[in-house]
PDB file of N, CA and C and ligand atoms in Angstrom:
ATOM      1  N   UNK A   4     -18.980  44.153  52.444  1.00 68.00           N
ATOM      2  CA  UNK A   4     -17.997  43.468  53.298  1.00 68.00           C
ATOM      3  C   UNK A   4     -16.635  44.107  53.056  1.00 68.00           C
ATOM      4  N   UNK A   5     -15.923  44.450  54.145  1.00 82.00           N
ATOM      5  CA  UNK A   5     -14.613  45.084  53.904  1.00 82.00           C
ATOM      6  C   UNK A   5     -13.532  44.007  53.900  1.00 82.00           C
ATOM      7  N   UNK A   6     -12.766  44.050  52.836  1.00 91.00           N
ATOM      8  CA  UNK A   6     -11.663  43.099  52.676  1.00 91.00           C
ATOM      9  C   UNK A   6     -10.385  43.931  52.593  1.00 91.00           C
ATOM     10  N   UNK A   7      -9.362  43.513  53.348  1.00 96.00           N
ATOM     11  CA  UNK A   7      -8.125  44.311  53.416  1.00 96.00           C
ATOM     12  C   UNK A   7      -7.380  44.301  52.088  1.00 96.00           C
ATOM     13  N   UNK A   8      -6.990  45.488  51.648  1.00 97.00           N
ATOM     14  CA  UNK A   8      -6.156  45.595  50.443  1.00 97.00           C
ATOM     15  C   UNK A   8      -4.713  45.255  50.813  1.00 97.00           C
ATOM     16  N   UNK A   9      -4.018  44.542  49.944  1.00 98.00           N
ATOM     17  CA  UNK A   9      -2.613  44.198  50.209  1.00 98.00           C
ATOM     18  C   UNK A   9      -1.777  45.471  50.222  1.00 98.00           C
ATOM     19  N   UNK A  10      -0.788  45.490  51.117  1.00 97.00           N
ATOM     20  CA  UNK A  10       0.158  46.616  51.105  1.00 97.00           C
ATOM     21  C   UNK A  10       1.068  46.447  49.879  1.00 97.00           C
ATOM     22  N   UNK A  11       1.796  47.463  49.539  1.00 96.00           N
ATOM     23  CA  UNK A  11       2.716  47.365  48.393  1.00 96.00           C
ATOM     24  C   UNK A  11       3.710  46.229  48.602  1.00 96.00           C
ATOM     25  N   UNK A  12       4.186  46.079  49.841  1.00 97.00           N
ATOM     26  CA  UNK A  12       5.167  45.018  50.127  1.00 97.00           C
ATOM     27  C   UNK A  12       4.521  43.641  49.992  1.00 97.00           C
ATOM     28  N   UNK A  13       3.303  43.501  50.525  1.00 97.00           N
ATOM     29  CA  UNK A  13       2.586  42.212  50.418  1.00 97.00           C
ATOM     30  C   UNK A  13       2.317  41.893  48.955  1.00 97.00           C
ATOM     31  N   UNK A  14       1.968  42.910  48.187  1.00 97.00           N
ATOM     32  CA  UNK A  14       1.665  42.734  46.773  1.00 97.00           C
ATOM     33  C   UNK A  14       2.908  42.265  46.019  1.00 97.00           C
ATOM     34  N   UNK A  15       4.034  42.893  46.295  1.00 97.00           N
ATOM     35  CA  UNK A  15       5.288  42.513  45.621  1.00 97.00           C
ATOM     36  C   UNK A  15       5.674  41.085  45.997  1.00 97.00           C
ATOM     37  N   UNK A  16       5.520  40.753  47.273  1.00 97.00           N
ATOM     38  CA  UNK A  16       5.870  39.394  47.725  1.00 97.00           C
ATOM     39  C   UNK A  16       4.968  38.363  47.045  1.00 97.00           C
ATOM     40  N   UNK A  17       3.685  38.657  46.984  1.00 97.00           N
ATOM     41  CA  UNK A  17       2.735  37.713  46.371  1.00 97.00           C
ATOM     42  C   UNK A  17       3.057  37.515  44.888  1.00 97.00           C
ATOM     43  N   UNK A  18       3.334  38.610  44.200  1.00 97.00           N
ATOM     44  CA  UNK A  18       3.648  38.512  42.763  1.00 97.00           C
ATOM     45  C   UNK A  18       4.881  37.649  42.532  1.00 97.00           C
ATOM     46  N   UNK A  19       5.802  37.694  43.485  1.00 97.00           N
ATOM     47  CA  UNK A  19       7.029  36.890  43.356  1.00 97.00           C
ATOM     48  C   UNK A  19       6.740  35.399  43.380  1.00 97.00           C
ATOM     49  N   UNK A  20       5.557  35.045  43.896  1.00 96.00           N
ATOM     50  CA  UNK A  20       5.203  33.613  43.990  1.00 96.00           C
ATOM     51  C   UNK A  20       4.188  33.229  42.910  1.00 96.00           C
ATOM     52  N   UNK A  21       3.887  34.182  42.007  1.00 97.00           N
ATOM     53  CA  UNK A  21       2.856  33.918  40.986  1.00 97.00           C
ATOM     54  C   UNK A  21       3.425  34.132  39.587  1.00 97.00           C
ATOM     55  N   UNK A  22       4.328  33.219  39.191  1.00 92.00           N
ATOM     56  CA  UNK A  22       4.888  33.374  37.844  1.00 92.00           C
ATOM     57  C   UNK A  22       3.779  33.306  36.800  1.00 92.00           C
ATOM     58  N   UNK A  23       3.890  34.080  35.763  1.00 93.00           N
ATOM     59  CA  UNK A  23       2.861  34.085  34.707  1.00 93.00           C
ATOM     60  C   UNK A  23       1.854  35.195  34.900  1.00 93.00           C
ATOM     61  N   UNK A  24       1.793  35.752  36.121  1.00 98.00           N
ATOM     62  CA  UNK A  24       0.866  36.865  36.373  1.00 98.00           C
ATOM     63  C   UNK A  24       1.651  38.180  36.348  1.00 98.00           C
ATOM     64  N   UNK A  25       1.001  39.190  35.869  1.00 98.00           N
ATOM     65  CA  UNK A  25       1.614  40.525  35.847  1.00 98.00           C
ATOM     66  C   UNK A  25       0.714  41.518  36.567  1.00 98.00           C
ATOM     67  N   UNK A  26       1.328  42.537  37.113  1.00 97.00           N
ATOM     68  CA  UNK A  26       0.577  43.601  37.769  1.00 97.00           C
ATOM     69  C   UNK A  26       0.039  44.552  36.702  1.00 97.00           C
ATOM     70  N   UNK A  27      -1.247  44.866  36.747  1.00 98.00           N
ATOM     71  CA  UNK A  27      -1.832  45.810  35.788  1.00 98.00           C
ATOM     72  C   UNK A  27      -1.210  47.177  36.015  1.00 98.00           C
ATOM     73  N   UNK A  28      -1.143  47.984  34.973  1.00 97.00           N
ATOM     74  CA  UNK A  28      -0.374  49.240  35.070  1.00 97.00           C
ATOM     75  C   UNK A  28      -0.867  50.133  36.217  1.00 97.00           C
ATOM     76  N   UNK A  29      -2.132  50.045  36.571  1.00 97.00           N
ATOM     77  CA  UNK A  29      -2.603  50.893  37.685  1.00 97.00           C
ATOM     78  C   UNK A  29      -2.309  50.277  39.053  1.00 97.00           C
ATOM     79  N   UNK A  30      -1.734  49.074  39.052  1.00 97.00           N
ATOM     80  CA  UNK A  30      -1.358  48.433  40.317  1.00 97.00           C
ATOM     81  C   UNK A  30      -2.521  47.862  41.109  1.00 97.00           C
ATOM     82  N   UNK A  31      -3.721  47.873  40.509  1.00 98.00           N
ATOM     83  CA  UNK A  31      -4.906  47.457  41.281  1.00 98.00           C
ATOM     84  C   UNK A  31      -5.398  46.057  40.935  1.00 98.00           C
ATOM     85  N   UNK A  32      -4.692  45.389  40.015  1.00 98.00           N
ATOM     86  CA  UNK A  32      -5.135  44.050  39.598  1.00 98.00           C
ATOM     87  C   UNK A  32      -3.941  43.248  39.095  1.00 98.00           C
ATOM     88  N   UNK A  33      -4.118  41.936  39.029  1.00 98.00           N
ATOM     89  CA  UNK A  33      -3.128  41.075  38.384  1.00 98.00           C
ATOM     90  C   UNK A  33      -3.799  40.459  37.170  1.00 98.00           C
ATOM     91  N   UNK A  34      -2.998  40.259  36.138  1.00 98.00           N
ATOM     92  CA  UNK A  34      -3.534  39.782  34.860  1.00 98.00           C
ATOM     93  C   UNK A  34      -2.711  38.610  34.352  1.00 98.00           C
ATOM     94  N   UNK A  35      -3.372  37.725  33.634  1.00 98.00           N
ATOM     95  CA  UNK A  35      -2.697  36.588  33.015  1.00 98.00           C
ATOM     96  C   UNK A  35      -3.486  36.154  31.787  1.00 98.00           C
ATOM     97  N   UNK A  36      -2.771  35.783  30.733  1.00 98.00           N
ATOM     98  CA  UNK A  36      -3.405  35.243  29.531  1.00 98.00           C
ATOM     99  C   UNK A  36      -3.009  33.786  29.389  1.00 98.00           C
ATOM    100  N   UNK A  37      -4.017  32.938  29.156  1.00 98.00           N
ATOM    101  CA  UNK A  37      -3.784  31.501  28.985  1.00 98.00           C
ATOM    102  C   UNK A  37      -4.241  31.078  27.600  1.00 98.00           C
ATOM    103  N   UNK A  38      -3.483  30.168  27.021  1.00 98.00           N
ATOM    104  CA  UNK A  38      -3.822  29.607  25.707  1.00 98.00           C
ATOM    105  C   UNK A  38      -4.091  28.104  25.885  1.00 98.00           C
ATOM    106  N   UNK A  39      -5.179  27.634  25.220  1.00 98.00           N
ATOM    107  CA  UNK A  39      -5.556  26.220  25.313  1.00 98.00           C
ATOM    108  C   UNK A  39      -5.527  25.590  23.924  1.00 98.00           C
ATOM    109  N   UNK A  40      -5.767  24.275  23.886  1.00 98.00           N
ATOM    110  CA  UNK A  40      -5.732  23.595  22.585  1.00 98.00           C
ATOM    111  C   UNK A  40      -6.830  24.044  21.656  1.00 98.00           C
ATOM    112  N   UNK A  41      -7.993  24.294  22.259  1.00 98.00           N
ATOM    113  CA  UNK A  41      -9.127  24.729  21.425  1.00 98.00           C
ATOM    114  C   UNK A  41     -10.163  25.384  22.344  1.00 98.00           C
ATOM    115  N   UNK A  42     -11.284  25.772  21.763  1.00 98.00           N
ATOM    116  CA  UNK A  42     -12.315  26.471  22.550  1.00 98.00           C
ATOM    117  C   UNK A  42     -12.871  25.568  23.635  1.00 98.00           C
ATOM    118  N   UNK A  43     -13.055  24.302  23.301  1.00 98.00           N
ATOM    119  CA  UNK A  43     -13.649  23.365  24.264  1.00 98.00           C
ATOM    120  C   UNK A  43     -12.793  23.279  25.532  1.00 98.00           C
ATOM    121  N   UNK A  44     -11.460  23.186  25.348  1.00 98.00           N
ATOM    122  CA  UNK A  44     -10.557  23.145  26.508  1.00 98.00           C
ATOM    123  C   UNK A  44     -10.630  24.460  27.287  1.00 98.00           C
ATOM    124  N   UNK A  45     -10.629  25.573  26.549  1.00 98.00           N
ATOM    125  CA  UNK A  45     -10.664  26.879  27.215  1.00 98.00           C
ATOM    126  C   UNK A  45     -11.934  27.030  28.043  1.00 98.00           C
ATOM    127  N   UNK A  46     -13.060  26.649  27.444  1.00 98.00           N
ATOM    128  CA  UNK A  46     -14.328  26.835  28.158  1.00 98.00           C
ATOM    129  C   UNK A  46     -14.451  25.859  29.328  1.00 98.00           C
ATOM    130  N   UNK A  47     -13.867  24.670  29.179  1.00 98.00           N
ATOM    131  CA  UNK A  47     -13.878  23.716  30.290  1.00 98.00           C
ATOM    132  C   UNK A  47     -13.103  24.276  31.477  1.00 98.00           C
ATOM    133  N   UNK A  48     -11.965  24.916  31.172  1.00 98.00           N
ATOM    134  CA  UNK A  48     -11.172  25.593  32.208  1.00 98.00           C
ATOM    135  C   UNK A  48     -12.000  26.687  32.865  1.00 98.00           C
ATOM    136  N   UNK A  49     -12.668  27.491  32.053  1.00 98.00           N
ATOM    137  CA  UNK A  49     -13.469  28.597  32.593  1.00 98.00           C
ATOM    138  C   UNK A  49     -14.592  28.065  33.478  1.00 98.00           C
ATOM    139  N   UNK A  50     -15.135  26.932  33.104  1.00 98.00           N
ATOM    140  CA  UNK A  50     -16.208  26.335  33.912  1.00 98.00           C
ATOM    141  C   UNK A  50     -15.683  25.936  35.286  1.00 98.00           C
ATOM    142  N   UNK A  51     -14.496  25.321  35.315  1.00 98.00           N
ATOM    143  CA  UNK A  51     -13.895  24.912  36.605  1.00 98.00           C
ATOM    144  C   UNK A  51     -13.596  26.148  37.472  1.00 98.00           C
ATOM    145  N   UNK A  52     -13.057  27.183  36.844  1.00 98.00           N
ATOM    146  CA  UNK A  52     -12.744  28.400  37.607  1.00 98.00           C
ATOM    147  C   UNK A  52     -14.034  29.056  38.101  1.00 98.00           C
ATOM    148  N   UNK A  53     -15.058  29.056  37.250  1.00 98.00           N
ATOM    149  CA  UNK A  53     -16.326  29.702  37.621  1.00 98.00           C
ATOM    150  C   UNK A  53     -16.946  29.030  38.846  1.00 98.00           C
ATOM    151  N   UNK A  54     -16.914  27.702  38.880  1.00 98.00           N
ATOM    152  CA  UNK A  54     -17.487  26.956  40.019  1.00 98.00           C
ATOM    153  C   UNK A  54     -16.703  27.278  41.291  1.00 98.00           C
ATOM    154  N   UNK A  55     -15.374  27.298  41.172  1.00 98.00           N
ATOM    155  CA  UNK A  55     -14.519  27.606  42.340  1.00 98.00           C
ATOM    156  C   UNK A  55     -14.712  29.059  42.773  1.00 98.00           C
ATOM    157  N   UNK A  56     -14.800  29.954  41.816  1.00 98.00           N
ATOM    158  CA  UNK A  56     -14.974  31.385  42.140  1.00 98.00           C
ATOM    159  C   UNK A  56     -16.276  31.601  42.896  1.00 98.00           C
ATOM    160  N   UNK A  57     -17.326  30.898  42.468  1.00 98.00           N
ATOM    161  CA  UNK A  57     -18.610  31.081  43.151  1.00 98.00           C
ATOM    162  C   UNK A  57     -18.570  30.527  44.570  1.00 98.00           C
ATOM    163  N   UNK A  58     -17.846  29.424  44.767  1.00 98.00           N
ATOM    164  CA  UNK A  58     -17.683  28.881  46.128  1.00 98.00           C
ATOM    165  C   UNK A  58     -16.996  29.920  47.023  1.00 98.00           C
ATOM    166  N   UNK A  59     -16.058  30.646  46.447  1.00 98.00           N
ATOM    167  CA  UNK A  59     -15.259  31.626  47.205  1.00 98.00           C
ATOM    168  C   UNK A  59     -15.926  33.002  47.271  1.00 98.00           C
ATOM    169  N   UNK A  60     -17.032  33.149  46.528  1.00 98.00           N
ATOM    170  CA  UNK A  60     -17.661  34.475  46.373  1.00 98.00           C
ATOM    171  C   UNK A  60     -16.626  35.508  45.927  1.00 98.00           C
ATOM    172  N   UNK A  61     -15.770  35.092  44.998  1.00 98.00           N
ATOM    173  CA  UNK A  61     -14.731  35.988  44.472  1.00 98.00           C
ATOM    174  C   UNK A  61     -14.562  35.654  43.005  1.00 98.00           C
ATOM    175  N   UNK A  62     -14.904  36.599  42.132  1.00 98.00           N
ATOM    176  CA  UNK A  62     -15.071  36.287  40.713  1.00 98.00           C
ATOM    177  C   UNK A  62     -14.068  37.005  39.814  1.00 98.00           C
ATOM    178  N   UNK A  63     -13.574  36.310  38.814  1.00 98.00           N
ATOM    179  CA  UNK A  63     -12.639  36.952  37.883  1.00 98.00           C
ATOM    180  C   UNK A  63     -13.350  37.883  36.917  1.00 98.00           C
ATOM    181  N   UNK A  64     -12.572  38.811  36.372  1.00 98.00           N
ATOM    182  CA  UNK A  64     -13.014  39.569  35.198  1.00 98.00           C
ATOM    183  C   UNK A  64     -12.233  38.926  34.068  1.00 98.00           C
ATOM    184  N   UNK A  65     -12.944  38.453  33.054  1.00 98.00           N
ATOM    185  CA  UNK A  65     -12.202  37.721  32.026  1.00 98.00           C
ATOM    186  C   UNK A  65     -12.810  37.883  30.652  1.00 98.00           C
ATOM    187  N   UNK A  66     -11.962  37.576  29.665  1.00 98.00           N
ATOM    188  CA  UNK A  66     -12.327  37.669  28.242  1.00 98.00           C
ATOM    189  C   UNK A  66     -11.886  36.379  27.593  1.00 98.00           C
ATOM    190  N   UNK A  67     -12.763  35.819  26.753  1.00 98.00           N
ATOM    191  CA  UNK A  67     -12.377  34.583  26.041  1.00 98.00           C
ATOM    192  C   UNK A  67     -12.675  34.730  24.572  1.00 98.00           C
ATOM    193  N   UNK A  68     -11.723  34.373  23.729  1.00 98.00           N
ATOM    194  CA  UNK A  68     -11.994  34.225  22.301  1.00 98.00           C
ATOM    195  C   UNK A  68     -11.284  32.939  21.885  1.00 98.00           C
ATOM    196  N   UNK A  69     -12.070  32.008  21.342  1.00 98.00           N
ATOM    197  CA  UNK A  69     -11.568  30.698  20.907  1.00 98.00           C
ATOM    198  C   UNK A  69     -10.731  30.036  21.997  1.00 98.00           C
ATOM    199  N   UNK A  70      -9.405  29.892  21.828  1.00 98.00           N
ATOM    200  CA  UNK A  70      -8.595  29.131  22.807  1.00 98.00           C
ATOM    201  C   UNK A  70      -7.849  30.022  23.789  1.00 98.00           C
ATOM    202  N   UNK A  71      -8.166  31.340  23.781  1.00 98.00           N
ATOM    203  CA  UNK A  71      -7.447  32.289  24.638  1.00 98.00           C
ATOM    204  C   UNK A  71      -8.375  32.790  25.748  1.00 98.00           C
ATOM    205  N   UNK A  72      -7.830  32.806  26.954  1.00 98.00           N
ATOM    206  CA  UNK A  72      -8.580  33.347  28.102  1.00 98.00           C
ATOM    207  C   UNK A  72      -7.697  34.400  28.771  1.00 98.00           C
ATOM    208  N   UNK A  73      -8.218  35.619  28.841  1.00 98.00           N
ATOM    209  CA  UNK A  73      -7.479  36.711  29.503  1.00 98.00           C
ATOM    210  C   UNK A  73      -8.164  36.960  30.845  1.00 98.00           C
ATOM    211  N   UNK A  74      -7.417  36.843  31.925  1.00 98.00           N
ATOM    212  CA  UNK A  74      -7.995  36.909  33.278  1.00 98.00           C
ATOM    213  C   UNK A  74      -7.451  38.121  34.012  1.00 98.00           C
ATOM    214  N   UNK A  75      -8.357  38.826  34.662  1.00 99.00           N
ATOM    215  CA  UNK A  75      -7.984  39.936  35.543  1.00 99.00           C
ATOM    216  C   UNK A  75      -8.563  39.655  36.918  1.00 99.00           C
ATOM    217  N   UNK A  76      -7.718  39.726  37.932  1.00 98.00           N
ATOM    218  CA  UNK A  76      -8.180  39.522  39.308  1.00 98.00           C
ATOM    219  C   UNK A  76      -7.974  40.784  40.114  1.00 98.00           C
ATOM    220  N   UNK A  77      -9.004  41.255  40.726  1.00 98.00           N
ATOM    221  CA  UNK A  77      -8.946  42.406  41.613  1.00 98.00           C
ATOM    222  C   UNK A  77     -10.068  42.256  42.617  1.00 98.00           C
ATOM    223  N   UNK A  78      -9.977  42.977  43.727  1.00 98.00           N
ATOM    224  CA  UNK A  78     -11.040  42.892  44.740  1.00 98.00           C
ATOM    225  C   UNK A  78     -11.782  44.210  44.768  1.00 98.00           C
ATOM    226  N   UNK A  79     -12.982  44.198  44.228  1.00 97.00           N
ATOM    227  CA  UNK A  79     -13.748  45.447  44.128  1.00 97.00           C
ATOM    228  C   UNK A  79     -13.954  46.040  45.520  1.00 97.00           C
ATOM    229  N   UNK A  80     -14.242  45.164  46.496  1.00 96.00           N
ATOM    230  CA  UNK A  80     -14.525  45.659  47.843  1.00 96.00           C
ATOM    231  C   UNK A  80     -13.308  46.298  48.489  1.00 96.00           C
ATOM    232  N   UNK A  81     -12.120  45.952  48.011  1.00 97.00           N
ATOM    233  CA  UNK A  81     -10.886  46.524  48.588  1.00 97.00           C
ATOM    234  C   UNK A  81     -10.309  47.619  47.693  1.00 97.00           C
ATOM    235  N   UNK A  82     -10.927  47.797  46.534  1.00 96.00           N
ATOM    236  CA  UNK A  82     -10.430  48.757  45.540  1.00 96.00           C
ATOM    237  C   UNK A  82      -8.944  48.523  45.246  1.00 96.00           C
ATOM    238  N   UNK A  83      -8.633  47.235  45.106  1.00 97.00           N
ATOM    239  CA  UNK A  83      -7.247  46.862  44.788  1.00 97.00           C
ATOM    240  C   UNK A  83      -7.083  45.367  44.943  1.00 97.00           C
ATOM    241  N   UNK A  84      -5.858  44.946  45.231  1.00 98.00           N
ATOM    242  CA  UNK A  84      -5.574  43.516  45.359  1.00 98.00           C
ATOM    243  C   UNK A  84      -5.742  43.059  46.813  1.00 98.00           C
ATOM    244  N   UNK A  85      -6.316  41.893  47.000  1.00 98.00           N
ATOM    245  CA  UNK A  85      -6.445  41.309  48.334  1.00 98.00           C
ATOM    246  C   UNK A  85      -5.949  39.864  48.290  1.00 98.00           C
ATOM    247  N   UNK A  86      -5.929  39.253  49.459  1.00 98.00           N
ATOM    248  CA  UNK A  86      -5.502  37.859  49.559  1.00 98.00           C
ATOM    249  C   UNK A  86      -6.409  36.963  48.715  1.00 98.00           C
ATOM    250  N   UNK A  87      -7.655  37.382  48.519  1.00 98.00           N
ATOM    251  CA  UNK A  87      -8.579  36.569  47.714  1.00 98.00           C
ATOM    252  C   UNK A  87      -8.096  36.440  46.269  1.00 98.00           C
ATOM    253  N   UNK A  88      -7.517  37.529  45.765  1.00 98.00           N
ATOM    254  CA  UNK A  88      -6.999  37.487  44.400  1.00 98.00           C
ATOM    255  C   UNK A  88      -5.804  36.540  44.319  1.00 98.00           C
ATOM    256  N   UNK A  89      -4.924  36.615  45.298  1.00 98.00           N
ATOM    257  CA  UNK A  89      -3.742  35.750  45.340  1.00 98.00           C
ATOM    258  C   UNK A  89      -4.169  34.290  45.427  1.00 98.00           C
ATOM    259  N   UNK A  90      -5.139  34.014  46.271  1.00 98.00           N
ATOM    260  CA  UNK A  90      -5.602  32.622  46.457  1.00 98.00           C
ATOM    261  C   UNK A  90      -6.265  32.085  45.192  1.00 98.00           C
ATOM    262  N   UNK A  91      -7.068  32.913  44.549  1.00 98.00           N
ATOM    263  CA  UNK A  91      -7.728  32.452  43.321  1.00 98.00           C
ATOM    264  C   UNK A  91      -6.699  32.275  42.198  1.00 98.00           C
ATOM    265  N   UNK A  92      -5.690  33.141  42.171  1.00 98.00           N
ATOM    266  CA  UNK A  92      -4.618  32.995  41.169  1.00 98.00           C
ATOM    267  C   UNK A  92      -3.891  31.666  41.373  1.00 98.00           C
ATOM    268  N   UNK A  93      -3.681  31.287  42.629  1.00 98.00           N
ATOM    269  CA  UNK A  93      -3.010  30.003  42.906  1.00 98.00           C
ATOM    270  C   UNK A  93      -3.883  28.836  42.432  1.00 98.00           C
ATOM    271  N   UNK A  94      -5.187  28.951  42.652  1.00 98.00           N
ATOM    272  CA  UNK A  94      -6.080  27.889  42.174  1.00 98.00           C
ATOM    273  C   UNK A  94      -5.977  27.788  40.649  1.00 98.00           C
ATOM    274  N   UNK A  95      -6.012  28.935  39.982  1.00 98.00           N
ATOM    275  CA  UNK A  95      -5.935  28.974  38.520  1.00 98.00           C
ATOM    276  C   UNK A  95      -4.616  28.365  38.032  1.00 98.00           C
ATOM    277  N   UNK A  96      -3.530  28.731  38.695  1.00 97.00           N
ATOM    278  CA  UNK A  96      -2.221  28.180  38.301  1.00 97.00           C
ATOM    279  C   UNK A  96      -2.206  26.666  38.460  1.00 97.00           C
ATOM    280  N   UNK A  97      -2.954  26.163  39.425  1.00 97.00           N
ATOM    281  CA  UNK A  97      -2.987  24.718  39.675  1.00 97.00           C
ATOM    282  C   UNK A  97      -3.690  23.930  38.591  1.00 97.00           C
ATOM    283  N   UNK A  98      -4.557  24.593  37.823  1.00 97.00           N
ATOM    284  CA  UNK A  98      -5.283  23.855  36.769  1.00 97.00           C
ATOM    285  C   UNK A  98      -4.967  24.395  35.378  1.00 97.00           C
ATOM    286  N   UNK A  99      -4.078  25.377  35.305  1.00 95.00           N
ATOM    287  CA  UNK A  99      -3.734  25.957  34.002  1.00 95.00           C
ATOM    288  C   UNK A  99      -2.812  25.017  33.225  1.00 95.00           C
ATOM    289  N   UNK A 100      -2.842  25.091  31.905  1.00 92.00           N
ATOM    290  CA  UNK A 100      -1.926  24.266  31.116  1.00 92.00           C
ATOM    291  C   UNK A 100      -0.495  24.739  31.311  1.00 92.00           C
ATOM    292  N   UNK A 101       0.441  23.796  31.190  1.00 85.00           N
ATOM    293  CA  UNK A 101       1.861  24.180  31.288  1.00 85.00           C
ATOM    294  C   UNK A 101       2.133  25.163  30.149  1.00 85.00           C
ATOM    295  N   UNK A 102       2.966  26.166  30.451  1.00 74.00           N
ATOM    296  CA  UNK A 102       3.246  27.198  29.435  1.00 74.00           C
ATOM    297  C   UNK A 102       3.895  26.580  28.203  1.00 74.00           C
TER     298      UNK A 102
HETATM  299  N1  LIG B 224     -15.418  39.357  43.173  1.00 90.98           N
HETATM  300  N2  LIG B 224     -13.411  39.949  42.216  1.00 90.98           N
HETATM  301  C1  LIG B 224     -14.369  40.173  43.129  1.00 90.98           C
HETATM  302  N3  LIG B 224     -14.244  41.218  43.986  1.00 90.98           N
HETATM  303  C2  LIG B 224     -15.171  41.462  44.936  1.00 90.98           C
HETATM  304  O1  LIG B 224     -15.059  42.413  45.712  1.00 90.98           O
HETATM  305  C3  LIG B 224     -16.308  40.614  45.021  1.00 90.98           C
HETATM  306  C4  LIG B 224     -16.400  39.568  44.092  1.00 90.98           C
HETATM  307  N4  LIG B 224     -17.452  38.748  44.107  1.00 90.98           N
HETATM  308  C5  LIG B 224     -18.549  38.928  45.018  1.00 90.98           C
HETATM  309  C6  LIG B 224     -18.358  39.998  45.993  1.00 90.98           C
HETATM  310  N5  LIG B 224     -17.295  40.809  45.965  1.00 90.98           N
HETATM  311  C7  LIG B 224     -19.406  40.147  47.065  1.00 90.98           C
HETATM  312  O2  LIG B 224     -18.818  40.181  48.322  1.00 90.98           O
HETATM  313  C8  LIG B 224     -20.183  41.465  46.882  1.00 90.98           C
HETATM  314  O3  LIG B 224     -19.406  42.485  47.361  1.00 90.98           O
HETATM  315  C9  LIG B 224     -20.558  41.701  45.485  1.00 90.98           C
END
């Protein structure tokens, strides 16, 4: 399925609305690290994101150790960032713990 890659301008605009996320050095993904109270909270968060990601058919690349979750969002089909990444980042921000 072809999904449109964001233009540089669209990418910059989207990042401006996603505090806490950073552009990966290659410009093809956005990344964010979240810290939770403990592993149980972290994994509960990952479970909620996993269910939502599967509904959207758009899945994060992520790493978890104890209370830390490192998330990378990119669109493989677009070989870069797409609106799907921005939308999933907004969902994540909506359930993430306050910094
Ligand atoms: N998840 N992050 C991400 N990027 C994709 O391109 C993608 C996905 N999940 C499923 C999916 N694409 C399907 O459309 C197949 O292309 C695998």
